[in-house]
Short mmCIF file of C-alpha atoms in Angstrom, two decimals:
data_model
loop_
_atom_site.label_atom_id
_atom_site.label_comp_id
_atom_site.label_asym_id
_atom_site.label_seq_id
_atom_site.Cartn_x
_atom_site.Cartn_y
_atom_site.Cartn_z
CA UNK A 20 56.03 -24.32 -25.28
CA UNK A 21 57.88 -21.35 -23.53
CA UNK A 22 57.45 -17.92 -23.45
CA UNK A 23 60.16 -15.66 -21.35
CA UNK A 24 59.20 -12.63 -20.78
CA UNK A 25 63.12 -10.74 -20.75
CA UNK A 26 62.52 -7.36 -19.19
CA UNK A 27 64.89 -4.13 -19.23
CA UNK A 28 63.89 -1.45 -16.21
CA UNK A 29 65.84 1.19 -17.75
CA UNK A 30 63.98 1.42 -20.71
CA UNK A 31 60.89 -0.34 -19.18
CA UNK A 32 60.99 -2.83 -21.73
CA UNK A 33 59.86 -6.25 -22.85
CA UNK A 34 60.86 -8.19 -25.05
CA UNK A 35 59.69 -11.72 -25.65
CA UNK A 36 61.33 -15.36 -26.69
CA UNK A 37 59.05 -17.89 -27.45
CA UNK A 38 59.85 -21.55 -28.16
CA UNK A 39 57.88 -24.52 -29.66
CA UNK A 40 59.20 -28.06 -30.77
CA UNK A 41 62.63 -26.72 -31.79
CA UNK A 42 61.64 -23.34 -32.83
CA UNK A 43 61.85 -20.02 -31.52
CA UNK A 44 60.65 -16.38 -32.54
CA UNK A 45 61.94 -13.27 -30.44
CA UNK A 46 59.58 -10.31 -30.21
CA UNK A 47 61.16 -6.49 -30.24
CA UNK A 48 64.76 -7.38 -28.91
CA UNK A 49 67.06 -4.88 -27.87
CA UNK A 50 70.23 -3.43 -29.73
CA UNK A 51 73.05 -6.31 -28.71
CA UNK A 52 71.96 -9.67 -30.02
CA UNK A 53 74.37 -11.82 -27.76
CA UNK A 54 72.28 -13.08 -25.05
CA UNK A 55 69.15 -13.93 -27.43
CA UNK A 56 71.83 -16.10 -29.66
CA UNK A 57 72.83 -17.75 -26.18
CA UNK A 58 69.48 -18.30 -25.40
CA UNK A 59 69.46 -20.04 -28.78
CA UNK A 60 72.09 -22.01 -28.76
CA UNK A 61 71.95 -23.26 -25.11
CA UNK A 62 67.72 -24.12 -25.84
CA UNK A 63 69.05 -25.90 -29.36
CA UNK A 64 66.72 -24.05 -30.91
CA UNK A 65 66.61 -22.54 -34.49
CA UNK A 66 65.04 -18.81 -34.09
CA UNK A 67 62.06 -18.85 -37.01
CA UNK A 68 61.05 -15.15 -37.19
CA UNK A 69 61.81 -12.35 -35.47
CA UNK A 70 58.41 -10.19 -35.01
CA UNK A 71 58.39 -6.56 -34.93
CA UNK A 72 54.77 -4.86 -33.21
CA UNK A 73 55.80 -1.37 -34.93
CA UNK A 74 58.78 1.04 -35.73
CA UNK A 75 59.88 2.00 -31.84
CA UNK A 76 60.92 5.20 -30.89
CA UNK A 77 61.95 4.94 -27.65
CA UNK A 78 64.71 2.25 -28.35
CA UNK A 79 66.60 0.82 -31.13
CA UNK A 80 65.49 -2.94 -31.79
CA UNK A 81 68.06 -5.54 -32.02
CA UNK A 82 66.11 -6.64 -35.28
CA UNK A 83 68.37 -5.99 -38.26
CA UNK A 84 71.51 -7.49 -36.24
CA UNK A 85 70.07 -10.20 -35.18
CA UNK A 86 68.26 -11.24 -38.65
CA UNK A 87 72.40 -11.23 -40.83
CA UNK A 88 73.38 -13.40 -37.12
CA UNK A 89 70.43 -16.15 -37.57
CA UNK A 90 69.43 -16.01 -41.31
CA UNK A 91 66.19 -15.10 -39.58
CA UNK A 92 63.29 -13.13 -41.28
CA UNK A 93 62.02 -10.20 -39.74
CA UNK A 94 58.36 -10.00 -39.51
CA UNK A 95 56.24 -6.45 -39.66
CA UNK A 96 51.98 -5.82 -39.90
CA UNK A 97 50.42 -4.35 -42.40
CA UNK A 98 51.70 -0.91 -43.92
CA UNK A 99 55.23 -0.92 -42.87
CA UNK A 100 57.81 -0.03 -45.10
CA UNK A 101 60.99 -0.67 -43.71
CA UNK A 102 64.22 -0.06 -45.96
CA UNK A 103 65.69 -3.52 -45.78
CA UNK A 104 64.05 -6.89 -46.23
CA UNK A 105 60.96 -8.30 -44.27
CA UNK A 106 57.92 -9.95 -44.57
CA UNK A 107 55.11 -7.14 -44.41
CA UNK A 108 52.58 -9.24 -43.25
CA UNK A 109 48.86 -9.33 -43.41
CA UNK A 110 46.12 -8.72 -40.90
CA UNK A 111 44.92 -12.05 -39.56
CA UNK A 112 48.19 -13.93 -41.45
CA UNK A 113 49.55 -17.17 -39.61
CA UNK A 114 52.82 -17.78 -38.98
CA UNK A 115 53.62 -21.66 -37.36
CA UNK A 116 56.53 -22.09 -34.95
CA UNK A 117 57.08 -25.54 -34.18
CA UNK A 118 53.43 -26.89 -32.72
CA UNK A 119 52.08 -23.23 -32.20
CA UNK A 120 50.65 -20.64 -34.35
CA UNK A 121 51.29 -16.67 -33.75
CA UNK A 122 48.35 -14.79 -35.56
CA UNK A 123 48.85 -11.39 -36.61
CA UNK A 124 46.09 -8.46 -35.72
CA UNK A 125 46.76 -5.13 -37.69
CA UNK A 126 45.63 -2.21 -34.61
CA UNK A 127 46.81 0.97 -36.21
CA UNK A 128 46.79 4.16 -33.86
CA UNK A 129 50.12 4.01 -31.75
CA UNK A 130 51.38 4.13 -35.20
CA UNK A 131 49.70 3.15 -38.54
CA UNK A 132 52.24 -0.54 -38.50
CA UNK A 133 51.50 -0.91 -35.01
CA UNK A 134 49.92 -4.88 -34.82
CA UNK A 135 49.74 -7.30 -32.12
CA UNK A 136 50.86 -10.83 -31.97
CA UNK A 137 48.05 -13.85 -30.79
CA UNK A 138 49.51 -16.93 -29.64
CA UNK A 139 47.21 -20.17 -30.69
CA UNK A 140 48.79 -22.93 -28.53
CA UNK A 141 49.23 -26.50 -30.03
CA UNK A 142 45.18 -27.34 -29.15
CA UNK A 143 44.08 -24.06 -30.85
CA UNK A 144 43.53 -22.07 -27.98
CA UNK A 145 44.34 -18.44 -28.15
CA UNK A 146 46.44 -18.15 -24.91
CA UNK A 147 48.62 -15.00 -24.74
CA UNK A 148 48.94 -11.23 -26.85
CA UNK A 149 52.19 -9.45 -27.68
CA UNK A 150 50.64 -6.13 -27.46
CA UNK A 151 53.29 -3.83 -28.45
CA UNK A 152 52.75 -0.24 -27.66
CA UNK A 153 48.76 -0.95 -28.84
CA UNK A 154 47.94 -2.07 -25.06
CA UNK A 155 49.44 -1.47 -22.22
CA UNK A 156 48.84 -2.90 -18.49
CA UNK A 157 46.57 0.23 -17.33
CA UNK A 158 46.96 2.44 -20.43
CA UNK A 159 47.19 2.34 -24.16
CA UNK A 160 49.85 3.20 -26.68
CA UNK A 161 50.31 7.47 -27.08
CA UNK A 162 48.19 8.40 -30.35
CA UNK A 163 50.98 11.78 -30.93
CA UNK A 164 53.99 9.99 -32.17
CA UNK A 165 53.20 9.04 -35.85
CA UNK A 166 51.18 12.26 -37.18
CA UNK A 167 53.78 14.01 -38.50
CA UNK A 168 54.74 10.51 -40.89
CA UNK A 169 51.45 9.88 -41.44
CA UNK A 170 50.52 13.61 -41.79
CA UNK A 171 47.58 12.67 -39.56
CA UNK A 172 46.05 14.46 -36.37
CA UNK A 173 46.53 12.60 -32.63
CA UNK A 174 42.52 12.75 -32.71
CA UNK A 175 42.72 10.93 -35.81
CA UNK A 176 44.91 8.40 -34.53
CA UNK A 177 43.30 8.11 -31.25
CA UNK A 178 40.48 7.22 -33.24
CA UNK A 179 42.11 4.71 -34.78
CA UNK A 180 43.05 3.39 -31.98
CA UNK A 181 40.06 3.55 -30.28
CA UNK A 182 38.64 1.10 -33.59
CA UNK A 183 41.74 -1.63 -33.09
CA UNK A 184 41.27 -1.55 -29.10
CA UNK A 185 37.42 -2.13 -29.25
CA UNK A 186 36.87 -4.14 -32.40
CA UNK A 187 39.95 -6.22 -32.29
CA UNK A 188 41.48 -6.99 -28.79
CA UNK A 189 38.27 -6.02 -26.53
CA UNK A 190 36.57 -9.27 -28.10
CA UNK A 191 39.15 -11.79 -27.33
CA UNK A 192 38.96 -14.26 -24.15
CA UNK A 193 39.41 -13.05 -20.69
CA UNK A 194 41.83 -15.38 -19.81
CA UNK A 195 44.30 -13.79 -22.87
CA UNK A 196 47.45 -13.36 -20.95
CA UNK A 197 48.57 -9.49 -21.95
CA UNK A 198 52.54 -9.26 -22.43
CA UNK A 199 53.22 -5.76 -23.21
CA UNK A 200 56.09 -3.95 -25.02
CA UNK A 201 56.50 -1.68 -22.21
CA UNK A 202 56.00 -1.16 -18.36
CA UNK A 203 55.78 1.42 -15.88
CA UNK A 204 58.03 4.41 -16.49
CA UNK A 205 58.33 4.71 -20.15
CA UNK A 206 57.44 8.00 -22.10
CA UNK A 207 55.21 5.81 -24.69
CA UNK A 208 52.16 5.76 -22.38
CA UNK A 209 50.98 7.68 -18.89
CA UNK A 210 49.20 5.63 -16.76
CA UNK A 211 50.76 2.85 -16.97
CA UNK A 212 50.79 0.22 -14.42
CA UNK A 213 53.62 -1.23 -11.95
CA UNK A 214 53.07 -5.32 -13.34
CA UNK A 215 54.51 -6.74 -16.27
CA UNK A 216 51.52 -9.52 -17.44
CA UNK A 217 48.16 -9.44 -16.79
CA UNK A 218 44.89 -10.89 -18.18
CA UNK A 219 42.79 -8.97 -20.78
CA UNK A 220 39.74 -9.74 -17.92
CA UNK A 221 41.61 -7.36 -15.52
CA UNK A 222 42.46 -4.87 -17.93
CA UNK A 223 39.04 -4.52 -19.14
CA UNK A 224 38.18 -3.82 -15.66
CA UNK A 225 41.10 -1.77 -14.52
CA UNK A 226 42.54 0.00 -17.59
CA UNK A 227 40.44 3.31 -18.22
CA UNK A 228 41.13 3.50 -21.78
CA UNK A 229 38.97 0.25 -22.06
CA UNK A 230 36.00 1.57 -20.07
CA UNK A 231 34.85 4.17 -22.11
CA UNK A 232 31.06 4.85 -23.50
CA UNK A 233 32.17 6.53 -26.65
CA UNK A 234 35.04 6.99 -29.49
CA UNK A 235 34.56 10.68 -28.72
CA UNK A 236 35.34 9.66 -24.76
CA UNK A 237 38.27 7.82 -25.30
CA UNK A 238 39.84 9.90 -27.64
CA UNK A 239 39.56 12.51 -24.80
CA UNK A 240 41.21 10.64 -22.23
CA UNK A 241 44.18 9.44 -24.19
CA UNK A 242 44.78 12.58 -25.91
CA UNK A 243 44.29 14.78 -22.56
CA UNK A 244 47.82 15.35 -20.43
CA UNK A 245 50.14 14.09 -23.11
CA UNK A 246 53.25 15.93 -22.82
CA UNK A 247 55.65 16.50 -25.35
CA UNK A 248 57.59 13.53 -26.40
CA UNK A 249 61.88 13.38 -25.81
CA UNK A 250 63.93 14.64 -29.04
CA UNK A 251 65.34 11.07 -29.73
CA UNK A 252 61.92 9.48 -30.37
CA UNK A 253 62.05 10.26 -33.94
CA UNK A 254 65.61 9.64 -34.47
CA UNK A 255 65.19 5.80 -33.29
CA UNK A 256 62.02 5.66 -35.89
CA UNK A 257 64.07 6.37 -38.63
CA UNK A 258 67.15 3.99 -37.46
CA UNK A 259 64.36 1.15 -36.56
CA UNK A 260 62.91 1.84 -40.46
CA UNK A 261 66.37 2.50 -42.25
CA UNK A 262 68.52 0.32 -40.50
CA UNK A 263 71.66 0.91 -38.40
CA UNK A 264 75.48 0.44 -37.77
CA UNK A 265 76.22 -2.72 -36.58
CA UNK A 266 76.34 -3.53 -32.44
CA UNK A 267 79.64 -5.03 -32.95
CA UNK A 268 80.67 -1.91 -34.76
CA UNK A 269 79.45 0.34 -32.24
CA UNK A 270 81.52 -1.16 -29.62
CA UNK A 271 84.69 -1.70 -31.10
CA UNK A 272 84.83 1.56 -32.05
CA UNK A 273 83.35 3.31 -28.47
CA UNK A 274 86.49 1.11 -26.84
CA UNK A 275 88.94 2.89 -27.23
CA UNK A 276 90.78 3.69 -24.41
CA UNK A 277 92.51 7.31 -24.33
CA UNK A 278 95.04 8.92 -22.26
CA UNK A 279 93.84 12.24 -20.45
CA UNK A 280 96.35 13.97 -23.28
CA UNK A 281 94.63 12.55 -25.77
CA UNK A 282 91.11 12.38 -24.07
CA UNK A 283 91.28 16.45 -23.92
CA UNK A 284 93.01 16.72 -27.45
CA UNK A 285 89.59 14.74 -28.94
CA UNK A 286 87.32 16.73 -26.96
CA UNK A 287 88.54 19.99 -28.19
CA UNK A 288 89.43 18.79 -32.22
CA UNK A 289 85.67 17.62 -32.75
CA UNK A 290 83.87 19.58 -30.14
CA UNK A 291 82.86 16.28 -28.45
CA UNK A 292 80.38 16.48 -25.55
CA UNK A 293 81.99 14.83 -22.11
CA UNK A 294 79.78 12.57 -20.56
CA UNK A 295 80.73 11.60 -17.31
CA UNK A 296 78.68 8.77 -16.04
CA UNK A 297 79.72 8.02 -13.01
CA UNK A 298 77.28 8.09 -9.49
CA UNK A 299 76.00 12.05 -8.88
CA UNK A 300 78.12 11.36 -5.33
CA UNK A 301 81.47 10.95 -7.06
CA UNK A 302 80.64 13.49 -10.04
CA UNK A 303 79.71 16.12 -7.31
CA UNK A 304 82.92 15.87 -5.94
CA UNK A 305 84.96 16.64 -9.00
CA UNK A 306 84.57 16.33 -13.05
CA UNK A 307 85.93 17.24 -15.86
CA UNK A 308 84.75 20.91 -16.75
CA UNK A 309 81.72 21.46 -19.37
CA UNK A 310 81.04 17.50 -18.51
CA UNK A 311 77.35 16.41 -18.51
CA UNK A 312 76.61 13.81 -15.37
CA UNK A 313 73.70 11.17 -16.31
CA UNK A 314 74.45 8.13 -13.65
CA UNK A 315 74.71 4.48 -15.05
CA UNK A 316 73.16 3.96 -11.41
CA UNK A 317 69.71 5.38 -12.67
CA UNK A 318 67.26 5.60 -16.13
CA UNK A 319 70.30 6.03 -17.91
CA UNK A 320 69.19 5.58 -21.55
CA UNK A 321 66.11 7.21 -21.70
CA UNK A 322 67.53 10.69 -19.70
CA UNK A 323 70.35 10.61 -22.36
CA UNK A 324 68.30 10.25 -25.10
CA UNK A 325 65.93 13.33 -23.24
CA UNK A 326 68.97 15.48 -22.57
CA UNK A 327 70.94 15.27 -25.47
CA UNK A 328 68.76 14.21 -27.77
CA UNK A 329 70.46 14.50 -30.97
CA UNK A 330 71.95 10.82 -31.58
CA UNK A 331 74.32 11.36 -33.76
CA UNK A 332 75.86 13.85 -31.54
CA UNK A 333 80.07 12.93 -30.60
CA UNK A 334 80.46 11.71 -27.00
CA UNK A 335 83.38 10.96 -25.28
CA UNK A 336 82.93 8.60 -21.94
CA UNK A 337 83.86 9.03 -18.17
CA UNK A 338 83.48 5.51 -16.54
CA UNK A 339 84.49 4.24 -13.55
CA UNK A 340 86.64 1.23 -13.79
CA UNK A 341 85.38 -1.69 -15.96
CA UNK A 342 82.18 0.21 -17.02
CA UNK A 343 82.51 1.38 -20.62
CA UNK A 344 80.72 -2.14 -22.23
CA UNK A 345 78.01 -1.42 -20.08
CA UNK A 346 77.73 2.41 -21.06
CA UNK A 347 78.25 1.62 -24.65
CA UNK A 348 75.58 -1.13 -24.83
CA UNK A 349 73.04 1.43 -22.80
CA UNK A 350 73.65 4.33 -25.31
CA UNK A 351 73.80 2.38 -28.32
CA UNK A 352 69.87 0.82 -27.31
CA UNK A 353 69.33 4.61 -27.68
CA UNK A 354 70.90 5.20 -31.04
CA UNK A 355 74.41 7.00 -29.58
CA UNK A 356 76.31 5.17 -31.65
CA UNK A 357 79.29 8.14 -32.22
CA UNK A 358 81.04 7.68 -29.05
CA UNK A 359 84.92 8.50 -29.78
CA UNK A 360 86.38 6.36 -27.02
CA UNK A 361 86.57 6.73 -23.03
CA UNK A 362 89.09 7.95 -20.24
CA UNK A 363 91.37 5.36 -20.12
CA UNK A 364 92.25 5.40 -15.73
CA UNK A 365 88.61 7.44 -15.24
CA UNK A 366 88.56 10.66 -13.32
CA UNK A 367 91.58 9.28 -11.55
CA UNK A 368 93.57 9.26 -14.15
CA UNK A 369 92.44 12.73 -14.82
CA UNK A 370 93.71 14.06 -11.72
CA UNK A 371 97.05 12.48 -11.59
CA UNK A 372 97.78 14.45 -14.30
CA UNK A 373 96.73 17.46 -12.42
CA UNK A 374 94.11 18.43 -15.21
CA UNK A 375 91.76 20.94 -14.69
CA UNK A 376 88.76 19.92 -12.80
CA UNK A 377 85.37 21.66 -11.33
CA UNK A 378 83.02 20.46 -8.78
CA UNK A 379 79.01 21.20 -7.84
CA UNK A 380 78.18 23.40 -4.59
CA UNK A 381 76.63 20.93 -2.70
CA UNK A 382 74.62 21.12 0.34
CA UNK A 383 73.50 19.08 2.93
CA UNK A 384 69.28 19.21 3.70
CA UNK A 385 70.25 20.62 7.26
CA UNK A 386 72.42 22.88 5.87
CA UNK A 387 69.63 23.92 3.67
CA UNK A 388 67.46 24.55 6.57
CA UNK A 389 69.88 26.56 8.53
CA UNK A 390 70.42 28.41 4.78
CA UNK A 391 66.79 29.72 4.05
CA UNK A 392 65.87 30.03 7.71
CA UNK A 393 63.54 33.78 7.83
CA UNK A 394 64.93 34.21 3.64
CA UNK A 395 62.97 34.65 1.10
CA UNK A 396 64.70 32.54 -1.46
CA UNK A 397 64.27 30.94 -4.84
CA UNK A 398 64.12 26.95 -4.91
CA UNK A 399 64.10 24.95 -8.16
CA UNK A 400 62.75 21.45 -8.17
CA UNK A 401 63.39 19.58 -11.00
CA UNK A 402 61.10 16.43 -10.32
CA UNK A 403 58.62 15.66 -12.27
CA UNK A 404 55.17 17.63 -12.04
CA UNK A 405 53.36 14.59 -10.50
CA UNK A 406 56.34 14.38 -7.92
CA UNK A 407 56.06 17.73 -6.81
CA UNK A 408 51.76 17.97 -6.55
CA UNK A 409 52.37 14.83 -3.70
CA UNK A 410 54.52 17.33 -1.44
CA UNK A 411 56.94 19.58 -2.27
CA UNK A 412 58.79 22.73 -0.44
CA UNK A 413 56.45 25.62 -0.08
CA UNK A 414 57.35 28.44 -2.68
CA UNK A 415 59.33 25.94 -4.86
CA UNK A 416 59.24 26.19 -8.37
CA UNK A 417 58.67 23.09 -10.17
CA UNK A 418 61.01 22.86 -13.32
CA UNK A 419 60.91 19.55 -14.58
CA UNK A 420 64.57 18.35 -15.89
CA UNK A 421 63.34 16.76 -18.91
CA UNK A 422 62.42 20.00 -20.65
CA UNK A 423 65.51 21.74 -18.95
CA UNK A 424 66.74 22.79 -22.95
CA UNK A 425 63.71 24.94 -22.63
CA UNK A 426 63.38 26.41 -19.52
CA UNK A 427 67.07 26.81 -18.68
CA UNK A 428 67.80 30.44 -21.10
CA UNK A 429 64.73 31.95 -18.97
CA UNK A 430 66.80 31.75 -15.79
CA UNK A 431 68.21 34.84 -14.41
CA UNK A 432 71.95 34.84 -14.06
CA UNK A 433 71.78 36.91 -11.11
CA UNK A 434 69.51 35.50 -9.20
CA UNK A 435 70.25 32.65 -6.76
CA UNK A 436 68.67 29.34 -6.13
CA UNK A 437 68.92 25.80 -4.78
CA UNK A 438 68.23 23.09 -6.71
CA UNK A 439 66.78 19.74 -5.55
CA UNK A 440 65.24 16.10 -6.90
CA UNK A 441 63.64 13.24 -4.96
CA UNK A 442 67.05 12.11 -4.03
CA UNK A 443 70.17 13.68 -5.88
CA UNK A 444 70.48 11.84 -9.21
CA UNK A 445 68.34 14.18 -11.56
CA UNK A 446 69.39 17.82 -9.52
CA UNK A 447 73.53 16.53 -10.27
CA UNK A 448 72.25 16.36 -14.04
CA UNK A 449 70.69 19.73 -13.24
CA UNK A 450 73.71 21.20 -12.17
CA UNK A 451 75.71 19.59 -14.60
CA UNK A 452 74.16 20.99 -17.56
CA UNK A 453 73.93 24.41 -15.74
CA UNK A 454 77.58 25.01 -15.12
CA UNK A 455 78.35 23.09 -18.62
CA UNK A 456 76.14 26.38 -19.95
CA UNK A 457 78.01 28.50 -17.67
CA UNK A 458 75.52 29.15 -14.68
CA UNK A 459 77.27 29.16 -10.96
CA UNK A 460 74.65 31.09 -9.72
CA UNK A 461 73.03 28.03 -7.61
CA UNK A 462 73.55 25.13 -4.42
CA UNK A 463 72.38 21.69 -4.97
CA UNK A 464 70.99 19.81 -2.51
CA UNK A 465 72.68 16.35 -1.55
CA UNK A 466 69.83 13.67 -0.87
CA UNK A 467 67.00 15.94 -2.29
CA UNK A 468 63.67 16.02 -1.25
CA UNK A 469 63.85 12.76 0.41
CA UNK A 470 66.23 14.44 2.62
CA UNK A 471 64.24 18.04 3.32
CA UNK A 472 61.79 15.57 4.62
CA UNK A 473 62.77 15.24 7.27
CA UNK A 474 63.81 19.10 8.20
CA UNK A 475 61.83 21.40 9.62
CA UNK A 476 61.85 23.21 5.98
CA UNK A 477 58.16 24.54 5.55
CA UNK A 478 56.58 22.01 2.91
CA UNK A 479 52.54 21.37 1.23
CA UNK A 480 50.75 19.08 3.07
CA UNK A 481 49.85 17.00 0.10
CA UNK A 482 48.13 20.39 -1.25
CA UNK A 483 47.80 20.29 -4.86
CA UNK A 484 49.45 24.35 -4.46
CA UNK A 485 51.23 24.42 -7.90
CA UNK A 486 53.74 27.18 -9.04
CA UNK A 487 54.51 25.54 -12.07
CA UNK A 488 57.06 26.73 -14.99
CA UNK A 489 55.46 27.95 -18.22
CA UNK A 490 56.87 25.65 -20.38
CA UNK A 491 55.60 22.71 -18.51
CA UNK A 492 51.76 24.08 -18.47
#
């Protein structure tokens, strides 16, 4: 037996491949089915079932692809009711792969589907658990994301929840390895821990949603602090249930190269939105006007999906050279499947042809100190609300940039600021947005916080001192 954990930091991700005695099931695989058919072929293996823990939001699953590629059936819990074919299993049902067993647990709450997967290894042991979003290493799956399907509270799921955690997983063997759906850094839990695997005998001890007297307790604590979900969650639901345009689709169509003629021609005829993805160094420097910067270098997916949100929206690429597979496969694990084509030279090309272009007022930290030296001045600090309660420049405002569609209409045109991150990526896609809405009313500060550090700048001394933006609360 092997299980290989195959792990995506972008999206915080796992997704699992499992192989007994010449057969192999994949859990939750991403969008491009390539490598997992790879995997396949160079293992000899024949891929059994393809097991789903729930309808994701925060990514679209490779399942439907990879199913027409291997003849492979996909496998669901209880309750789902996905618009192509699967087998809908039930709670407790065993499915064999070569000399092993996977046993399916229905644990409703993340979302009413939501089920776990127990590997039985070839002496009957129970040995591992393909959590999904049900348990996570140091947290548990949000209860918000399902009541408007389900037309059911949180509290309601939470409670739910609460029922599958304690009655269903809580009883199983310490020595139950935990493999997870998702890690550290993904908006589908928020506490969740650095590690990957663990046993359910530490997570009893060091996960606080397992360590609480009451239902009424826990549905407290995993209710309390949840903030608003990103626009695209639902969107991927719906593809993950209904089904989706092919990968291979996707990316034939997304390569097509176009001159910066034709680039601009696009852009203007269907009102395409330019995203530039190059690093927030080089986009700094010059762009293409009204482009949005979100850096391949970084989170990629998961700030597109939070920024733009709508997936079906038209994009046109910026790339540097030898990058567009890469951006296309990112934004299609996303759902941005309507991407037009890409700047066939990059930004160079772009230039040569002595196009328009606009750049960001950047600032260096010491400049920045020599700036606001004796001012009164406004500073906006986009990091998140966590980031800036550790330390942060006195007087700063924290404005988070996921929620920047909300707070970015109740700046003041008139009124100057600078604008920083932890370390430049998020404050370029700051400023992007900004002057893409028509603000120039701002300075952004190269190297961010990381780099006001170590200025004399007056900052909190690790004093929880909080002047934080309405709409973050």
């Amino acid at each position: 037996m092997k299980i290989e954990q195959i792990y995506t930091g972008c999206l915080a991700q796992g997704a699992y491949y499992i192989v007994s005695d010449g057969e192999a099931v994949i859990i939750d695989p991403l969008r491009e089915s390539k490598p997992y058919i790879e995997r396949l072929e160079k293992d000899n293996v024949k891929l059994k079932y393809i097991f789903e823990t729930h309808f994701h939001a925060d990514f679209v699953s490779g399942h439907v692809d990879l199913s027409k590629k291997t003849n492979a059936p996909i496998v669901y819990g209880p309750t789902a009711q996905p618009e192509f074919e699967a087998i809908i299993a039930e709670d407790n049902q065993i499915f064999e792969i070569g000399k092993i067993k996977i046993k399916v647990l229905h644990t409703p709450g993340h979302t009413m589907e939501s089920s776990c997967f127990l590997l039985i290894d070839e002496n009957g042991k129970e040995k591992a658990l393909f959590s999904g979003d049900t348990l996570f290493l140091g947290d548990v799956g949000r209860p918000d994301l399902a009541q408007k399907a389900e037309n059911m509270t949180q509290e309601e799921l939470a409670g739910l929840l609460y029922e599958s955690l304690y009655k269903k997983i809580l009883p199983l063997d310490d020595d139950i390895i935990i493999y997870p759906a998702h890690g550290a850094g993904s908006a589908c839990g928020k506490n969740m821990q650095k590690e990957t695997v663990d046993t359910l005998g530490n997570q009893k001890k060091t996960n606080y949603a397992l360590n609480k007297n009451s239902k009424k307790d826990f549905i407290k604590a995993v209710t309390d602090g949840l903030l608003p979900p990103p626009a695209y969650f639902g969107m991927n639901v719906m593809m993950n249930k209904q089904g989706y345009k092919s990968f291979d689709e996707v990316m034939i169509n997304g390569l097509n190269a176009l001159s910066p003629e034709k680039f601009e021609k696009t852009a203007k005829l269907f009102g395409a939105l330019i995203l530039d993805v190059r690093s927030n160094d080089e986009f700094a420097k010059g762009f293409i006007p009204q482009s949005i910067n979100i850096g391949l270098n970084g989170d990629f997916a998961p700030w597109v999906g939070a920024l733009i949100g709508d997936v079906k929206q038209l994009i046109l690429l910026v790339t540097d050279e030898n990058k567009q597979e890469e951006a296309l496969t990112r934004l299609s694990r996303v759902g941005f499947d309507t991407i037009l084509g890409f700047l066939d030279g990059g930004f160079e090309a772009w230039k040569k042809n002595n196009k328009e272009i606009d750049t960001v007022n950047r600032i260096s930290a010491k400049q920045f100190e020599s700036e606001i030296k004796n001012k009164e001045v406004k500073i906006i600090d986009v990091r998140k609300e966590s980031e800036y309660l550790s330390e942060h420049v006195n007087d700063a405002y924290n404005m988070p940039l996921a929620y920047i569609n909300d707070w970015i209409t109740e700046l003041d045109s008139e009124e100057y600021f600078y604008l920083h991150c932890a370390g430049g990526y998020r404050s370029v896609m700051a400023a992007s947005i900004l002057q893409a809405r028509g603000y120039r009313n701002f300075t952004e500060i190269e190297g961010g916080f990381s780099a006001i550090a170590n200025t004399e700048v007056s900052k909190s001394n690790f004093v929880c001192q909080t002047k934080v933006f309405p709409y973050i609360g």
